Coordinates of N, CA, C and O in Angstrom, one line a residue:
X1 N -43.1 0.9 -8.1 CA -42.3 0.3 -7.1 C -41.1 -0.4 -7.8 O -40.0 -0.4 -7.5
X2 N -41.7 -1.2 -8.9 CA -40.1 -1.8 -9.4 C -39.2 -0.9 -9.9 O -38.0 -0.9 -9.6
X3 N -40.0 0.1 -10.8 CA -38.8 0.8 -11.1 C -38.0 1.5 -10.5 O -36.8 1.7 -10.8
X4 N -38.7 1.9 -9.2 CA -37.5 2.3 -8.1 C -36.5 1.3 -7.4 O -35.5 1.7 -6.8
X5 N -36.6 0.5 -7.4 CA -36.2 -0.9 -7.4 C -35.0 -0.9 -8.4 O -33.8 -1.1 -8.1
X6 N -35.3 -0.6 -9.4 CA -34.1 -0.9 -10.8 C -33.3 0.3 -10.9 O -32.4 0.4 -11.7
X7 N -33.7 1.4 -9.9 CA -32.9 2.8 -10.0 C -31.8 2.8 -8.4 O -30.9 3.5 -8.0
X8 N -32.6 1.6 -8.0 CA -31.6 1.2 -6.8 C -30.9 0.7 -7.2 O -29.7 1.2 -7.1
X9 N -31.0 -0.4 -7.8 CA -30.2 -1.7 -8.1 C -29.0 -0.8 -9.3 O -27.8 -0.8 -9.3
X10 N -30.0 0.0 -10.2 CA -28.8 0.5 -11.0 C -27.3 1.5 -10.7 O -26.2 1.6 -11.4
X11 N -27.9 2.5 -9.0 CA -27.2 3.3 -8.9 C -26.2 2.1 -7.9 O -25.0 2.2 -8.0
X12 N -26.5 1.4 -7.4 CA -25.6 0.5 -6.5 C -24.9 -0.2 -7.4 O -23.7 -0.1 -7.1
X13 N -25.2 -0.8 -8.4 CA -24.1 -1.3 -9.4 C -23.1 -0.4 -10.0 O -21.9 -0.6 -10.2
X14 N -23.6 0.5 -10.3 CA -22.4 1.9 -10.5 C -21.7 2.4 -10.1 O -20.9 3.0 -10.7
X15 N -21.7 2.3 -8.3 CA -21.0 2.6 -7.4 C -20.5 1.8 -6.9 O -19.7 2.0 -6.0
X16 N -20.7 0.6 -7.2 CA -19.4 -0.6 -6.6 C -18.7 -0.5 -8.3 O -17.4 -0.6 -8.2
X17 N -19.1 -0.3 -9.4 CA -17.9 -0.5 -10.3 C -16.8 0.8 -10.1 O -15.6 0.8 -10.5
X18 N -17.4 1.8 -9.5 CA -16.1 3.3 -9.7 C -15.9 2.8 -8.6 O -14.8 2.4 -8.6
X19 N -16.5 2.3 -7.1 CA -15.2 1.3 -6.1 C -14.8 0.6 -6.7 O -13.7 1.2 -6.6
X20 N -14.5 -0.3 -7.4 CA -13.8 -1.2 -7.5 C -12.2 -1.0 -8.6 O -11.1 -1.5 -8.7
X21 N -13.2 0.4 -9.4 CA -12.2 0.9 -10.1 C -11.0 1.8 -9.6 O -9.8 1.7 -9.8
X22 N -11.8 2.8 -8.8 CA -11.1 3.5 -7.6 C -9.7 2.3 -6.9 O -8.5 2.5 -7.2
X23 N -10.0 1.4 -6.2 CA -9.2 0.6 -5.6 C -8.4 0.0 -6.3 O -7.3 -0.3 -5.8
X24 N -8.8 -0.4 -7.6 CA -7.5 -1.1 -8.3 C -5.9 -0.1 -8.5 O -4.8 -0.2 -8.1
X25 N -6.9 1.2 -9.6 CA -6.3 2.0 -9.6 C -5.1 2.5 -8.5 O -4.0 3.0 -8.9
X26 N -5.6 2.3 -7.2 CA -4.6 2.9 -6.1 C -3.8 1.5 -5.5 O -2.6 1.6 -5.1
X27 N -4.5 0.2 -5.6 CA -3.6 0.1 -5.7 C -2.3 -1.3 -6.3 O -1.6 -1.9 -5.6
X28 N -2.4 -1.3 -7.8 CA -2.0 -1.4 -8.8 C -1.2 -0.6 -9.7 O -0.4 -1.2 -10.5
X29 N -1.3 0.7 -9.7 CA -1.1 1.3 -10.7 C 1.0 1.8 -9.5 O 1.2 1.8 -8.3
X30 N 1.7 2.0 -10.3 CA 2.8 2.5 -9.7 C 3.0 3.9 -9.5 O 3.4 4.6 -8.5
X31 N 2.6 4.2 -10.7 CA 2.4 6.0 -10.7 C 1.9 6.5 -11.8 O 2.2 6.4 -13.0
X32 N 1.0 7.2 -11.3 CA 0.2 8.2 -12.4 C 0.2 9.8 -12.2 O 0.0 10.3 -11.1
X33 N 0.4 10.4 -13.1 CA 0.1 11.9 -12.9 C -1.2 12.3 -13.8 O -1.2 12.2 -15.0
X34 N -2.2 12.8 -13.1 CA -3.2 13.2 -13.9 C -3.3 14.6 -14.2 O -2.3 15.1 -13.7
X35 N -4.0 15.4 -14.8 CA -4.1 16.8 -14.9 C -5.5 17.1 -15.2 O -5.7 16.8 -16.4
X36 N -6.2 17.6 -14.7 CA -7.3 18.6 -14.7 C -7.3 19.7 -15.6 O -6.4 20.3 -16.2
X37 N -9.1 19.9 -15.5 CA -9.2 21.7 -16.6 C -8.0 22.2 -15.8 O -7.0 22.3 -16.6
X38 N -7.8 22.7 -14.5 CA -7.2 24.3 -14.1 C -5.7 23.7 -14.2 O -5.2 23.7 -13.0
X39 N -4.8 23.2 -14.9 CA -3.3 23.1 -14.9 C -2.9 22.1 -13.3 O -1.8 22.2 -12.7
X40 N -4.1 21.2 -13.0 CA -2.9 21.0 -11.4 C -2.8 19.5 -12.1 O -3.5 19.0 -13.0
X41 N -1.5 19.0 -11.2 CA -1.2 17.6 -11.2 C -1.3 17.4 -9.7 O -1.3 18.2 -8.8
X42 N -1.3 15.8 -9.7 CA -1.9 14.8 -8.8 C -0.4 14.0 -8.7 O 0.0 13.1 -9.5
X43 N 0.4 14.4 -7.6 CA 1.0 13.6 -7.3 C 0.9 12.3 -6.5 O -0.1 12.4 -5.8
X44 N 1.5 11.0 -6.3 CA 1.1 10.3 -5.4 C 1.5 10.1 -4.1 O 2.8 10.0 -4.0
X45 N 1.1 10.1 -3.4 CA 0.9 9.4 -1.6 C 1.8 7.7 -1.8 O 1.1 6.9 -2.3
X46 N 2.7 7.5 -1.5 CA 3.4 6.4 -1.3 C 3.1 6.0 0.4 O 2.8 6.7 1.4
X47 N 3.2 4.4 0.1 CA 3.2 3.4 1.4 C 3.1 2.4 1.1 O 2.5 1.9 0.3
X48 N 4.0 1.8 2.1 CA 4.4 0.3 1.9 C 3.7 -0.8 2.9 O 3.6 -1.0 4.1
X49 N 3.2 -1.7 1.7 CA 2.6 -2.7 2.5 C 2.9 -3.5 3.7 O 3.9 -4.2 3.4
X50 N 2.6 -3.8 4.6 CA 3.4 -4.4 6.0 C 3.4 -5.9 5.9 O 4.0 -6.8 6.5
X51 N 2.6 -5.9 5.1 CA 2.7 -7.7 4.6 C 3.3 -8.2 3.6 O 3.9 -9.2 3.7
X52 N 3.1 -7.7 2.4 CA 3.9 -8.0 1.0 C 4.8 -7.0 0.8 O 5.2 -6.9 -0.4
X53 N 5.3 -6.3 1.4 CA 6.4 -4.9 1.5 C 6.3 -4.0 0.0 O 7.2 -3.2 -0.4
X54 N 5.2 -4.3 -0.5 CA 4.9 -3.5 -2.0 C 4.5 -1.8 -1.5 O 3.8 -1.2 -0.7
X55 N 5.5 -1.5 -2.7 CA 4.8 -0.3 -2.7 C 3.3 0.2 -3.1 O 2.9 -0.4 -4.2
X56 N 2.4 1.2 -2.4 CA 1.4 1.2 -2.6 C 0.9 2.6 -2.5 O 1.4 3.4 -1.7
X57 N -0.4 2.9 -3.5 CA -0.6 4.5 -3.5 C -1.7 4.7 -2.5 O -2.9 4.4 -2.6
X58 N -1.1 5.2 -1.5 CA -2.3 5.7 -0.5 C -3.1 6.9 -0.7 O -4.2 7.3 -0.2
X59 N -2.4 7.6 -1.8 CA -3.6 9.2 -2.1 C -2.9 9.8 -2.8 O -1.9 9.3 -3.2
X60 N -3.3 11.0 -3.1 CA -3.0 12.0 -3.7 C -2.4 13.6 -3.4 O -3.1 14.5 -2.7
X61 N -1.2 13.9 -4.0 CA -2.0 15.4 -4.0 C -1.8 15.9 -4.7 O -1.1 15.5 -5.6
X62 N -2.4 17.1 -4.8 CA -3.0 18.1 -6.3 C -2.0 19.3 -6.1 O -2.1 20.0 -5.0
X63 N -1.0 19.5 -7.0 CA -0.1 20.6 -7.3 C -0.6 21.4 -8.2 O -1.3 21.0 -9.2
X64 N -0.1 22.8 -8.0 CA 0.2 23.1 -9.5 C 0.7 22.9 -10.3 O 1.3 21.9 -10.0
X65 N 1.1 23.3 -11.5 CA 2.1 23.0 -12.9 C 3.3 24.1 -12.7 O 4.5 24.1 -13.0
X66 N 2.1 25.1 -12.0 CA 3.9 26.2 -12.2 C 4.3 26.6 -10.5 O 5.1 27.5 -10.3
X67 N 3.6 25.7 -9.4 CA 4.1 26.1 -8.3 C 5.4 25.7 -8.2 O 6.0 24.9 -8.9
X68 N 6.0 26.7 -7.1 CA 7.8 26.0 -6.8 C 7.9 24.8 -5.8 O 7.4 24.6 -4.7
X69 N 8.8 24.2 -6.5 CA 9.8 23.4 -6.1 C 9.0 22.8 -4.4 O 8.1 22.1 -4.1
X70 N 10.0 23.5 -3.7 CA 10.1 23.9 -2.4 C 8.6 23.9 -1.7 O 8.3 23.4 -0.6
X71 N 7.6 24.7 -2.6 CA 6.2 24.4 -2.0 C 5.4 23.1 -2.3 O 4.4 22.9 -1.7
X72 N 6.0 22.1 -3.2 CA 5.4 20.9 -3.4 C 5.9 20.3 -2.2 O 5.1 19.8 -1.4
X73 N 7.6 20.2 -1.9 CA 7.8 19.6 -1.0 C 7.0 19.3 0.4 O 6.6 18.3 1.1
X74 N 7.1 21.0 0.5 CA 6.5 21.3 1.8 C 4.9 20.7 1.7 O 4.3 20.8 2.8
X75 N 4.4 20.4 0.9 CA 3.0 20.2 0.7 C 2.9 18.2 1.1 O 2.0 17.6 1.7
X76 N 4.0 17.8 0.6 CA 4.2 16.8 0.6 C 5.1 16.3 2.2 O 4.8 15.2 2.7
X77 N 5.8 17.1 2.9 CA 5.9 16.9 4.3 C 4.5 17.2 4.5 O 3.8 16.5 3.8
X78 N 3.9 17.8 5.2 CA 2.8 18.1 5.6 C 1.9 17.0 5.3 O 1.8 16.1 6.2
X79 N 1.2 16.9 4.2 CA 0.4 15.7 4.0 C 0.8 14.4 4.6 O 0.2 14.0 5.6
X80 N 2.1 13.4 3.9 CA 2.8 12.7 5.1 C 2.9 13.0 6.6 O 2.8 12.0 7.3
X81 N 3.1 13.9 7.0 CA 3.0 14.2 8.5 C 1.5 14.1 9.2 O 1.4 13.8 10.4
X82 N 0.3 14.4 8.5 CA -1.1 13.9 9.1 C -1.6 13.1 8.7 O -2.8 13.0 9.1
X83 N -1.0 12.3 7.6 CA -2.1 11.3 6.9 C -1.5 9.9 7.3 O -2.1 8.9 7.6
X84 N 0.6 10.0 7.5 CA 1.1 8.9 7.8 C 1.6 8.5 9.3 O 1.4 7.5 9.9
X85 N 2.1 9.6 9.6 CA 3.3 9.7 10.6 C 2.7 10.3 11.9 O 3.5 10.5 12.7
X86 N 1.1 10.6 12.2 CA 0.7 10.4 13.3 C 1.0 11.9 13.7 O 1.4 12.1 14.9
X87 N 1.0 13.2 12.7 CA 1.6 14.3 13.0 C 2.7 14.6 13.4 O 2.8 15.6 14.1
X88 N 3.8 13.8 13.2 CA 5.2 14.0 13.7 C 5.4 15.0 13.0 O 5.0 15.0 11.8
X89 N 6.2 16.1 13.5 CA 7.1 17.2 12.5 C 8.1 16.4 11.6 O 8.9 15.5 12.1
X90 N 8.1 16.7 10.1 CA 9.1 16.5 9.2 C 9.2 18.1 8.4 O 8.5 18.7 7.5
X91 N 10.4 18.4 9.2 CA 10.8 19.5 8.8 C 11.8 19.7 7.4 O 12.8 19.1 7.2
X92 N 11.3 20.3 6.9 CA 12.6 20.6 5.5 C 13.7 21.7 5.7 O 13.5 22.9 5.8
X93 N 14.6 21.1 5.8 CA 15.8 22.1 6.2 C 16.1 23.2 5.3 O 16.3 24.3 5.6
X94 N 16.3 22.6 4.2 CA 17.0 23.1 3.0 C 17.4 21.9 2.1 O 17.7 20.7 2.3
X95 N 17.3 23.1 0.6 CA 17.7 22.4 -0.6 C 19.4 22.9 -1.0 O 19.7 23.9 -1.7
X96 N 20.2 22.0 -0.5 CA 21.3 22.6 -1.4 C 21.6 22.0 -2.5 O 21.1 20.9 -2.8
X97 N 22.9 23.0 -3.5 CA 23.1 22.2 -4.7 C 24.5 22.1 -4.7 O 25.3 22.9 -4.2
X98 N 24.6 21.2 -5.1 CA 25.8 20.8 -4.9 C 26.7 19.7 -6.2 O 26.6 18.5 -6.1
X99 N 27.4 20.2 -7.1 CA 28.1 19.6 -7.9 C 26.7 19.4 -9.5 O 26.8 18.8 -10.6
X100 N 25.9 20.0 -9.0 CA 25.0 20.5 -10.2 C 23.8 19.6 -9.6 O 22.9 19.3 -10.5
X101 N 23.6 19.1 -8.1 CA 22.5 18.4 -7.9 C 22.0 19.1 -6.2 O 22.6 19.7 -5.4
X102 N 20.7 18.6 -6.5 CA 19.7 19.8 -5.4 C 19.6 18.5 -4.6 O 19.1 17.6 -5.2
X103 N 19.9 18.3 -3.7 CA 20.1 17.7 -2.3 C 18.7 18.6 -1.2 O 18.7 19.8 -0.9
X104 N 17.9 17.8 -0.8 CA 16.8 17.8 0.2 C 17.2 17.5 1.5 O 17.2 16.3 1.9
X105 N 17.6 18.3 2.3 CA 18.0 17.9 4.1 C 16.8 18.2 4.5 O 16.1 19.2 4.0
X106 N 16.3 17.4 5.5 CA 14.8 16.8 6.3 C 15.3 16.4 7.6 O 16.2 15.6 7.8
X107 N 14.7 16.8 8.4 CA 14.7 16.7 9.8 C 13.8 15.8 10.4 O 12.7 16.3 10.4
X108 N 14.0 14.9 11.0 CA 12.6 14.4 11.8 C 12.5 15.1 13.2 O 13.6 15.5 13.5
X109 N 12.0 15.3 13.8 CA 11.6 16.0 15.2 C 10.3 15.3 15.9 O 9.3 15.0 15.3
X110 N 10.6 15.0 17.2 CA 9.8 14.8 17.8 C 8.9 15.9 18.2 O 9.1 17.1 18.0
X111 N 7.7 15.1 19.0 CA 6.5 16.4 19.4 C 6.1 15.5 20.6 O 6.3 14.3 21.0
X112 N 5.5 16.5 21.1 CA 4.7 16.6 22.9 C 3.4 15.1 22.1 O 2.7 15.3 21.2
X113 N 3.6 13.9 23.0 CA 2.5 13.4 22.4 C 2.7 11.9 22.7 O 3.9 11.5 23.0
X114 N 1.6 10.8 22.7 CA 2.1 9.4 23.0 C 2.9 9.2 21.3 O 4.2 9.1 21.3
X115 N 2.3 9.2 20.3 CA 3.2 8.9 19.5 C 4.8 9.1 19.0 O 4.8 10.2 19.4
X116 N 5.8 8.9 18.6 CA 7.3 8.9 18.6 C 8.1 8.6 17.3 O 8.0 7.6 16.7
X117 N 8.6 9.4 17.1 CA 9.2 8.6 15.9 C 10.1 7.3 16.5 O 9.9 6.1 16.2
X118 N 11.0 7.8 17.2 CA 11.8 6.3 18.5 C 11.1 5.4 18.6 O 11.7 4.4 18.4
X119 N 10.0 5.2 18.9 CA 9.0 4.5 19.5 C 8.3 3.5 18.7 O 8.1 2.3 18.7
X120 N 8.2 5.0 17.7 CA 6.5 3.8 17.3 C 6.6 3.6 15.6 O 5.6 3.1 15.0
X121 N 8.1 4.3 14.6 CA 8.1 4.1 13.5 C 9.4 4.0 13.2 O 9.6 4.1 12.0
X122 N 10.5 3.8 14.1 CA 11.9 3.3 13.7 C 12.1 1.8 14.0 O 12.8 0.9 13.5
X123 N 11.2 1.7 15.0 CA 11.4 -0.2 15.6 C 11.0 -0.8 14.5 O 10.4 -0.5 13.4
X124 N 11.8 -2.1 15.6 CA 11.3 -3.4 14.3 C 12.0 -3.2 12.9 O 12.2 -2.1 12.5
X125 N 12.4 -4.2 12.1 CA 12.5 -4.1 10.8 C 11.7 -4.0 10.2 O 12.1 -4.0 9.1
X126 N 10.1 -4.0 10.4 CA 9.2 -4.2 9.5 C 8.9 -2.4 10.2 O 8.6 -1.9 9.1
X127 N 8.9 -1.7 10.8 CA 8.5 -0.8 11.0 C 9.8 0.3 10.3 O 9.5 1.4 9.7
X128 N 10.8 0.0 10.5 CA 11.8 0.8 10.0 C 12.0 0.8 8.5 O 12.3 1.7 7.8
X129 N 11.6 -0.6 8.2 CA 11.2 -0.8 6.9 C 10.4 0.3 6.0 O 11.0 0.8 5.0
X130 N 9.1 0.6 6.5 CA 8.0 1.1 6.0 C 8.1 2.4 6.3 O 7.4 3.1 5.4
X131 N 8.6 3.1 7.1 CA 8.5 4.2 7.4 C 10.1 4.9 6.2 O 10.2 5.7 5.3
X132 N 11.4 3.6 7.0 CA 12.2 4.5 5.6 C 12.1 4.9 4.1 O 12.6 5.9 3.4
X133 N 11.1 3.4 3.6 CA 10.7 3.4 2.4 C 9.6 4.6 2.0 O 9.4 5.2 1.0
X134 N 8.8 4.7 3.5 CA 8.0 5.3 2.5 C 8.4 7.1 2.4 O 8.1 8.0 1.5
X135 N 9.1 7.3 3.3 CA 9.7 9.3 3.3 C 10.5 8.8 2.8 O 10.2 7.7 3.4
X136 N 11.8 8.3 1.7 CA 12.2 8.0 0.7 C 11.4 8.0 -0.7 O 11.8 8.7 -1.6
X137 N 10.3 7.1 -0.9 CA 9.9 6.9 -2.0 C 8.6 8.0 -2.3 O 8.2 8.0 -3.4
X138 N 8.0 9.0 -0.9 CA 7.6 10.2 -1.4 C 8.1 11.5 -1.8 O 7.6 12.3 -2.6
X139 N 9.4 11.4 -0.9 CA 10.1 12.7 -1.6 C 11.3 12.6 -2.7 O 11.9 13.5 -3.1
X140 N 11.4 11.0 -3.1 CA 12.5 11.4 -4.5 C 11.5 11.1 -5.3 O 11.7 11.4 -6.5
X141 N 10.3 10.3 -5.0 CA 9.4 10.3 -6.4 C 9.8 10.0 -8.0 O 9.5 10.4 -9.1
X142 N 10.6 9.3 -7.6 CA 11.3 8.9 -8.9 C 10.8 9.0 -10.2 O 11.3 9.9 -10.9
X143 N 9.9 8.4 -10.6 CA 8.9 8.5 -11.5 C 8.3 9.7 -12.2 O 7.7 9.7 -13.3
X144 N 8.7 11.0 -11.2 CA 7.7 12.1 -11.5 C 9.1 12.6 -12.5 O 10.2 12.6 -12.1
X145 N 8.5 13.3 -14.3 CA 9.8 13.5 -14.8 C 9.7 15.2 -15.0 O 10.2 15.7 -16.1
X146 N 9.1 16.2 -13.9 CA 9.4 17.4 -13.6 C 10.6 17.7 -13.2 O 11.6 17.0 -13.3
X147 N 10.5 19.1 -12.5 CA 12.1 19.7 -12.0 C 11.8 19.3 -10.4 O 11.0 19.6 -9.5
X148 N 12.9 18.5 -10.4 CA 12.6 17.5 -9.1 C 13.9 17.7 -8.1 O 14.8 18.3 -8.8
X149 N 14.3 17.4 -6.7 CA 15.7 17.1 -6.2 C 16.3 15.5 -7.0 O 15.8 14.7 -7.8
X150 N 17.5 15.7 -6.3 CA 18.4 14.4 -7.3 C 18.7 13.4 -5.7 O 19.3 12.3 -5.7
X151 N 18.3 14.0 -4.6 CA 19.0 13.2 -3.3 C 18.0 14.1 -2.2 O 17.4 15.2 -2.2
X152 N 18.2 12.7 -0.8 CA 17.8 13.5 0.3 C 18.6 13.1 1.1 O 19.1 12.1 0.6
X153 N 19.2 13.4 2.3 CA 19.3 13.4 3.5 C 18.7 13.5 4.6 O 18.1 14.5 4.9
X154 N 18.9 12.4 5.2 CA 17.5 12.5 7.0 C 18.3 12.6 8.2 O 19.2 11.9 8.6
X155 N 17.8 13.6 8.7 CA 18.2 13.7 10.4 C 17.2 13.0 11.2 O 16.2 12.3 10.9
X156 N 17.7 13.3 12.2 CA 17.1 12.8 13.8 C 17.1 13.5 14.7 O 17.9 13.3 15.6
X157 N 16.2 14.8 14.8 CA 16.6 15.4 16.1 C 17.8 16.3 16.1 O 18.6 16.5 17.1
X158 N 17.9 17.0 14.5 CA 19.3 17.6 13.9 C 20.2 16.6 13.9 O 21.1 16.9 13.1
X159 N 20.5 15.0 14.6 CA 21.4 14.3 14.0 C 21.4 14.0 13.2 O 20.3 14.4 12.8
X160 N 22.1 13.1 11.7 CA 21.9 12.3 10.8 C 22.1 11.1 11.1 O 23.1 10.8 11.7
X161 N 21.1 10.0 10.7 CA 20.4 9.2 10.5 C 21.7 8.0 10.4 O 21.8 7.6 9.2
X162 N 22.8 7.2 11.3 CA 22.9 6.6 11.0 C 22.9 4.8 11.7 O 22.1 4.6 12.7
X163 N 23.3 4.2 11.5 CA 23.2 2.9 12.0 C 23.6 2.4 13.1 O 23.4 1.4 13.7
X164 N 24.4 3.6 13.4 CA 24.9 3.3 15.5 C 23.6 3.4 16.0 O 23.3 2.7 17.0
X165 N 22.5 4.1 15.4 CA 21.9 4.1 17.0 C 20.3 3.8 16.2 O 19.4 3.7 17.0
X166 N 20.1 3.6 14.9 CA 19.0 3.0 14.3 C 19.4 2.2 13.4 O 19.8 2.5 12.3
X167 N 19.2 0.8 14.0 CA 19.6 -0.6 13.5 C 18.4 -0.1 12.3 O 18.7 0.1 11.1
X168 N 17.6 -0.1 12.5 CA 16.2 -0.7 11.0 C 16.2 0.4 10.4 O 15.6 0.5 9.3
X169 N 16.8 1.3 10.7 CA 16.7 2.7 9.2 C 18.1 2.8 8.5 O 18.9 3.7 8.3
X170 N 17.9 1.5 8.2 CA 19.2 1.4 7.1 C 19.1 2.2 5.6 O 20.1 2.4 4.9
X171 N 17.9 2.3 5.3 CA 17.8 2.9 4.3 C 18.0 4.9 4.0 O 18.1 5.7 3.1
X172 N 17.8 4.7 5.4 CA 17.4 6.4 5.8 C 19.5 7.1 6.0 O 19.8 8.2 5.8
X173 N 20.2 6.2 6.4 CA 21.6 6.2 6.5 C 22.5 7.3 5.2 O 22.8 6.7 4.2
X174 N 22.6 8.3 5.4 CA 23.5 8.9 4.8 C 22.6 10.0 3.5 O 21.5 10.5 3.7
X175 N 23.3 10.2 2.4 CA 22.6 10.8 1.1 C 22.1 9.6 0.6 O 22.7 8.5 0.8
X176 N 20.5 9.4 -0.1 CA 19.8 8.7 -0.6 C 20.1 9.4 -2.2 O 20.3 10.6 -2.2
X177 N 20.1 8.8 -3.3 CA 20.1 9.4 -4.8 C 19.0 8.8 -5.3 O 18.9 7.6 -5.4
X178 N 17.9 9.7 -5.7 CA 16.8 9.6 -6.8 C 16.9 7.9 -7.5 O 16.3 6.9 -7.2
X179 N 17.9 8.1 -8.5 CA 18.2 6.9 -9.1 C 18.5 6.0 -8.4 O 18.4 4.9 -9.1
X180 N 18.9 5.8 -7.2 CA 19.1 4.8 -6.6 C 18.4 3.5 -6.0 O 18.6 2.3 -5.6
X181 N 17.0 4.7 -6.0 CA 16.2 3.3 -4.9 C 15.2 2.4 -5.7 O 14.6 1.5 -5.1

């Protein structure tokens, strides 16, 4: 009896230390790229705290080393689109290049649904906040030092994104540059 007792006690202490390690790690750490036996990397899940406005790593995802470009993106809309944004479409338009830099055009689009991008993640400055920061600080990924875009641009509905008609997505306004933010 006790020793099952001490095989409780020991597996429960082991699993609150990889929780506790687990949680610091995500979120503490700014950015990590890990790699696995099979060649993939672990990019990070960005999101911004609504109370201390910190950046913070909500997850992961696992690439390959030699997938393209274009399919990480798309890997990375997608994941953002069901993990953050409540399934809103974030469409990738295209990568142009331009003056020797790869420029990301992204579309926001609404969908059949109570949730909105209008509604329920442009309001507010604390909401305009969080949402520009965080489709900003997922897709230039600053940190990551692969073959990356250098800029993005955001629409609305095929419009672009500016301050006449979204006071809180000040950040989302115009070309965004990698190094900039």
């Amino acid at each position: 009896m006790k020793s099952n007792m001490y095989k409780i006690l020991g597996i429960v202490a082991l699993l609150s230390i990889s929780f506790l390690c687990g949680y610091q790690w995500r979120t503490k750490c700014s950015y990590q790229v890990e790699t696995d036996t099979i060649n993939k990397l672990f990019l990070p899940v960005y999101s911004i705290d609504p109370n201390s406005y910190e950046t913070r790593i909500l997850d992961s995802i696992k690439i390959g080393d030699e997938e393209p470009l274009s399919d990480i993106l798309k890997t990375i809309s997608v994941h953002l689109s069901r993990k953050v944004f409540y399934n809103l479409p974030i469409l990738l338009d295209s990568i142009i290049i331009q003056d020797d830099k790869k420029i990301l055009y992204i579309n926001l689009i609404e969908s059949i649904g109570k949730k909105k991008w209008n509604r329920n993640l442009f309001q507010g400055s604390t909401g305009g906040y969080i949402t520009s920061n965080t489709l900003l600080e997922n897709f230039l990924q600053r940190d990551y030092h692969g073959e990356w875009i250098d800029g993005v641009h955001f629409s609305y509905e095929g419009v672009p994104i500016t301050g006449d008609y979204f006071d809180h997505m000040g950040s989302l306004h115009g070309l965004m540059w990698r190094d900039s933010i």
